[in-house]
XYZ file of C-alpha atoms in Angstrom:
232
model
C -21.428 -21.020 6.418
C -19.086 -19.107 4.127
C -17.663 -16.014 5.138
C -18.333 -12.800 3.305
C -15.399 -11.730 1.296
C -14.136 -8.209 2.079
C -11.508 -6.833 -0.318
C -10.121 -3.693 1.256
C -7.584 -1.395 -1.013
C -5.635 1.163 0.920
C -3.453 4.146 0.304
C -1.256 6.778 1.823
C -4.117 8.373 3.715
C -3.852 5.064 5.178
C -0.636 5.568 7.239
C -0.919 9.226 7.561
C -1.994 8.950 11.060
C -0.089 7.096 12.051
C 2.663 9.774 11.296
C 3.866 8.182 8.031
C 4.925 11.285 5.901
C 2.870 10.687 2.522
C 6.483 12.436 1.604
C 4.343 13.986 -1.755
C 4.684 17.786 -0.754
C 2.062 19.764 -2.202
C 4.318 20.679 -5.674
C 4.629 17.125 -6.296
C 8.455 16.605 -5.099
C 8.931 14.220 -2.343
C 11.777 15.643 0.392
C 12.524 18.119 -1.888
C 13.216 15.604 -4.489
C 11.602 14.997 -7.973
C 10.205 12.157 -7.736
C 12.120 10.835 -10.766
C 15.368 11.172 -8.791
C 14.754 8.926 -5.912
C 11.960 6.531 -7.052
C 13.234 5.271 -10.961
C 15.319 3.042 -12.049
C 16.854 5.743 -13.887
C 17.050 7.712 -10.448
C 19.072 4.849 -9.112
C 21.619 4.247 -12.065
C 22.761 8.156 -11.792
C 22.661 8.282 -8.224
C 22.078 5.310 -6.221
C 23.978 6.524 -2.827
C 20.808 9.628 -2.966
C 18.372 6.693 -3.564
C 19.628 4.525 -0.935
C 19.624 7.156 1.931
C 15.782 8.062 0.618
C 14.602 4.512 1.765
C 16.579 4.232 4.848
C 15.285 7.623 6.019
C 11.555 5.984 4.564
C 12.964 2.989 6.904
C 14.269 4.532 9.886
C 10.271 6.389 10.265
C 8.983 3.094 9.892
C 10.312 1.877 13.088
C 9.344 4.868 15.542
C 5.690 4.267 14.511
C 2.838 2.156 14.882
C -0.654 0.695 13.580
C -3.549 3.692 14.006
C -7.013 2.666 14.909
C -7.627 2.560 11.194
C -5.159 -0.357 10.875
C -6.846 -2.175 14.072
C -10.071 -1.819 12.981
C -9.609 -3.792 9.694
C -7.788 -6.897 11.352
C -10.769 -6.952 13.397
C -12.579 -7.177 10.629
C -10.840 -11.398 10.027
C -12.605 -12.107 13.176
C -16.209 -12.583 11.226
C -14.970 -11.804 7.471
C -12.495 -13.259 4.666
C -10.598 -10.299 4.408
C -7.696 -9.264 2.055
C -6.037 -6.071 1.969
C -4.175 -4.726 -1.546
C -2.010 -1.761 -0.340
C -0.036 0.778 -2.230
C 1.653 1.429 0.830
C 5.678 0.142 0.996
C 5.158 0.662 5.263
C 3.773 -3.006 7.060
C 1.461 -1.486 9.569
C -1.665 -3.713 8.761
C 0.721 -6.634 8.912
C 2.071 -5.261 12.284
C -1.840 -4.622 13.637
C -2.960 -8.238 12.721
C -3.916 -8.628 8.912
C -2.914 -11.556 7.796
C -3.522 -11.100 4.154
C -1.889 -8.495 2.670
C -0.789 -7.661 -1.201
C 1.582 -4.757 -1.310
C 1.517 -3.714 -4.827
C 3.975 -1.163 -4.755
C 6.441 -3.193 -2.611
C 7.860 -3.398 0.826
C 10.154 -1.335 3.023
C 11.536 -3.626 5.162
C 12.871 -5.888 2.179
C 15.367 -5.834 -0.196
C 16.464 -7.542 -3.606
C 19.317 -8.328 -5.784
C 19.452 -6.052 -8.697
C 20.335 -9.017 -10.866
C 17.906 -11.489 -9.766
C 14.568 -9.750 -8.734
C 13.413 -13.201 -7.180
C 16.641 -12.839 -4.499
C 14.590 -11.180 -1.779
C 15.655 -10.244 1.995
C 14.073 -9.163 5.076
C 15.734 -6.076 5.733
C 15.663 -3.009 8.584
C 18.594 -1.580 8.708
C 19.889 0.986 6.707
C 20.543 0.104 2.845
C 23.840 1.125 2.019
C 26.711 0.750 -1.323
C 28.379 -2.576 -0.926
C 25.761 -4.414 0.570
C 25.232 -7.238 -2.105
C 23.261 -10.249 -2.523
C 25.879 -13.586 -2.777
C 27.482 -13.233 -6.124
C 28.195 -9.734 -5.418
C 25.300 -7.782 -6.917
C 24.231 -4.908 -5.285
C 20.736 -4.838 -3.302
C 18.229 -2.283 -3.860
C 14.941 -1.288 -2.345
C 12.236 -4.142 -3.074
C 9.988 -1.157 -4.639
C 8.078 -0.809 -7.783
C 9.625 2.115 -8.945
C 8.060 4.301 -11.680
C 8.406 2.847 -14.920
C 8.701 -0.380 -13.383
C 5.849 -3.558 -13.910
C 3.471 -4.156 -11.179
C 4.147 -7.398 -10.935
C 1.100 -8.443 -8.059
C -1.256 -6.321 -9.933
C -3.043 -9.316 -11.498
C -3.064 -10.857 -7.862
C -4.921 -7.849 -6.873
C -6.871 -7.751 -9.830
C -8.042 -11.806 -9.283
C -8.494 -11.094 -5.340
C -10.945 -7.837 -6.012
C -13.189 -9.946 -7.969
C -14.207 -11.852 -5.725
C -15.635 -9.050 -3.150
C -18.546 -9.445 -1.641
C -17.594 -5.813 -0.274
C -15.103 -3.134 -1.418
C -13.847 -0.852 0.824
C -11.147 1.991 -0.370
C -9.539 4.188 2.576
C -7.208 6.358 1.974
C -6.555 6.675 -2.127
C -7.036 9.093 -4.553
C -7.885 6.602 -6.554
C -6.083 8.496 -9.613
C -2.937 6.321 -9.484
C -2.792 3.737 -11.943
C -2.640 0.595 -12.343
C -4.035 0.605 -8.745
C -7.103 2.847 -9.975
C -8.187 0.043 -12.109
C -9.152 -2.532 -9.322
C -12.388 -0.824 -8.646
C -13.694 -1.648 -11.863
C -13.278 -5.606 -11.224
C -15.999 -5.692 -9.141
C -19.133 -6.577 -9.409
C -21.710 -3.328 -10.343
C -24.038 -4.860 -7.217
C -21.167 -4.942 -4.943
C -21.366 -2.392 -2.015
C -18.071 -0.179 -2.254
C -17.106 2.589 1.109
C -15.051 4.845 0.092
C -13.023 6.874 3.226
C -11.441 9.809 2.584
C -11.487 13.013 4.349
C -11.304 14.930 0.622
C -12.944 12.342 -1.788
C -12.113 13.014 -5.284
C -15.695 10.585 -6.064
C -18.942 10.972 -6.146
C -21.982 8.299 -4.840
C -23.275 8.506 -8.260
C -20.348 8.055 -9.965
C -20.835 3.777 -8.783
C -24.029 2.198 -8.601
C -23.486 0.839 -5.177
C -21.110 3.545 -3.333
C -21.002 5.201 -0.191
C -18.582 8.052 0.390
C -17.600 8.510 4.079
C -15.806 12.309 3.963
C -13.444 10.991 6.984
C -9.491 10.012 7.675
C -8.927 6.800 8.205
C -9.167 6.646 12.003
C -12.163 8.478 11.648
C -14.020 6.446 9.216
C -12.755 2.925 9.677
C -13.842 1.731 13.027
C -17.352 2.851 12.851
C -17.950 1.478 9.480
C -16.116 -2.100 11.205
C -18.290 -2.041 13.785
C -21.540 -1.332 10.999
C -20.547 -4.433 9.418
C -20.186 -6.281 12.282
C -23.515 -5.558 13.526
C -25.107 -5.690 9.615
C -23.801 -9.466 9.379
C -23.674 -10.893 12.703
């Protein structure tokens, strides 16, 4: 029998409690930073040393934490499902609670590429500092989509959130494209949760949603164990 196919798309809210600063204060800098400073490709020409130390701080809170029940919960979920997750988080806690199939669409912390040859990628958790070059002498940078910068998994996503049997979004705003666009690759009949303690959507806003007005280690494991007991 054919497992049921559940696409799961996650955001900041993801991480959050997991103590992952979402590092977006509340006036839109992050760290005190405009956002344009530390996170362009702009940003880095003018100042890459400010850039650099950004992501290793990023980094450097990346190891003191670890998975949330959130995170658990949905590698559970490969124990009776076909289940990929498409993250816009650059942190690798579902990786690190047991997912085995995860997109990140934004990019990943813990590597890093040439900036010549984007296809010259490294494992990487240390700090990220001037000098440290790929083997013809380039310098490295962060392996994240910065703003103005393609998505370049997006179509993955795109292709992979077709073919859910069930959508579940935990975690997102849903207001930041390209990622807002996945939800409208599914099918209309497709059941879609959507977990968020503040959700910017309403149940008749999709034909088939359910809004769960919970964090992510609220929400997640009771709606795992749902399915679970729905499809056992």
């Amino acid at each position: 029998m054919t497992k049921k196919k559940i696409v799961v798309l996650t955001g900041a809210g993801m991480s959050a409690e997991s103590g992952l600063k979402t590092f977006r204060d509340a006036d839109g800098l992050w760290e005190g930073h405009d956002v344009m400073e530390v996170a362009s490709p702009q940003g880095f020409a003018r100042n890459p040393e400010l850039v650099l130390e950004f992501y290793n701080q990023r980094r450097r809170q990346l190891l003191e934490v670890s998975p949330n029940q959130g995170h658990l919960a949905l590698a559970e979920l490969e124990a009776q499902f076909d289940v990929s997750i498409v993250t816009q988080n650059i942190d690798n806690l579902h990786e690190q609670a047991g997912s085995t199939h995860v997109v990140h669409l934004h990019g990943e912390l813990f590597k890093v590429r040439s900036t010549r040859d984007e296809n010259h990628i490294l494992e990487w958790k240390k700090d990220l500092v001037l000098g440290d070059t790929d083997p013809y002498g380039h310098q490295l940078r962060p392996h994240i989509v910065w703003f103005g910068e393609m998505v370049p998994l997006l179509q993955t996503a795109a292709q992979i959130t077709q073919q859910a049997d069930i959508l579940i979004i935990v975690g997102t705003s849903m207001q930041v494209y390209p990622a807002a666009s996945l939800i409208h690759y599914v099918d209309t009949r497709t059941p879609i949760y959507f977990i968020d303690p503040r959700p910017n959507v309403r149940e008749s806003d999709f034909g088939n949603l359910t809004v769960i007005p919970k964090t992510a280690v609220a929400g997640v494991p009771p709606l795992v164990e749902q399915l679970f007991n729905t499809f056992s």
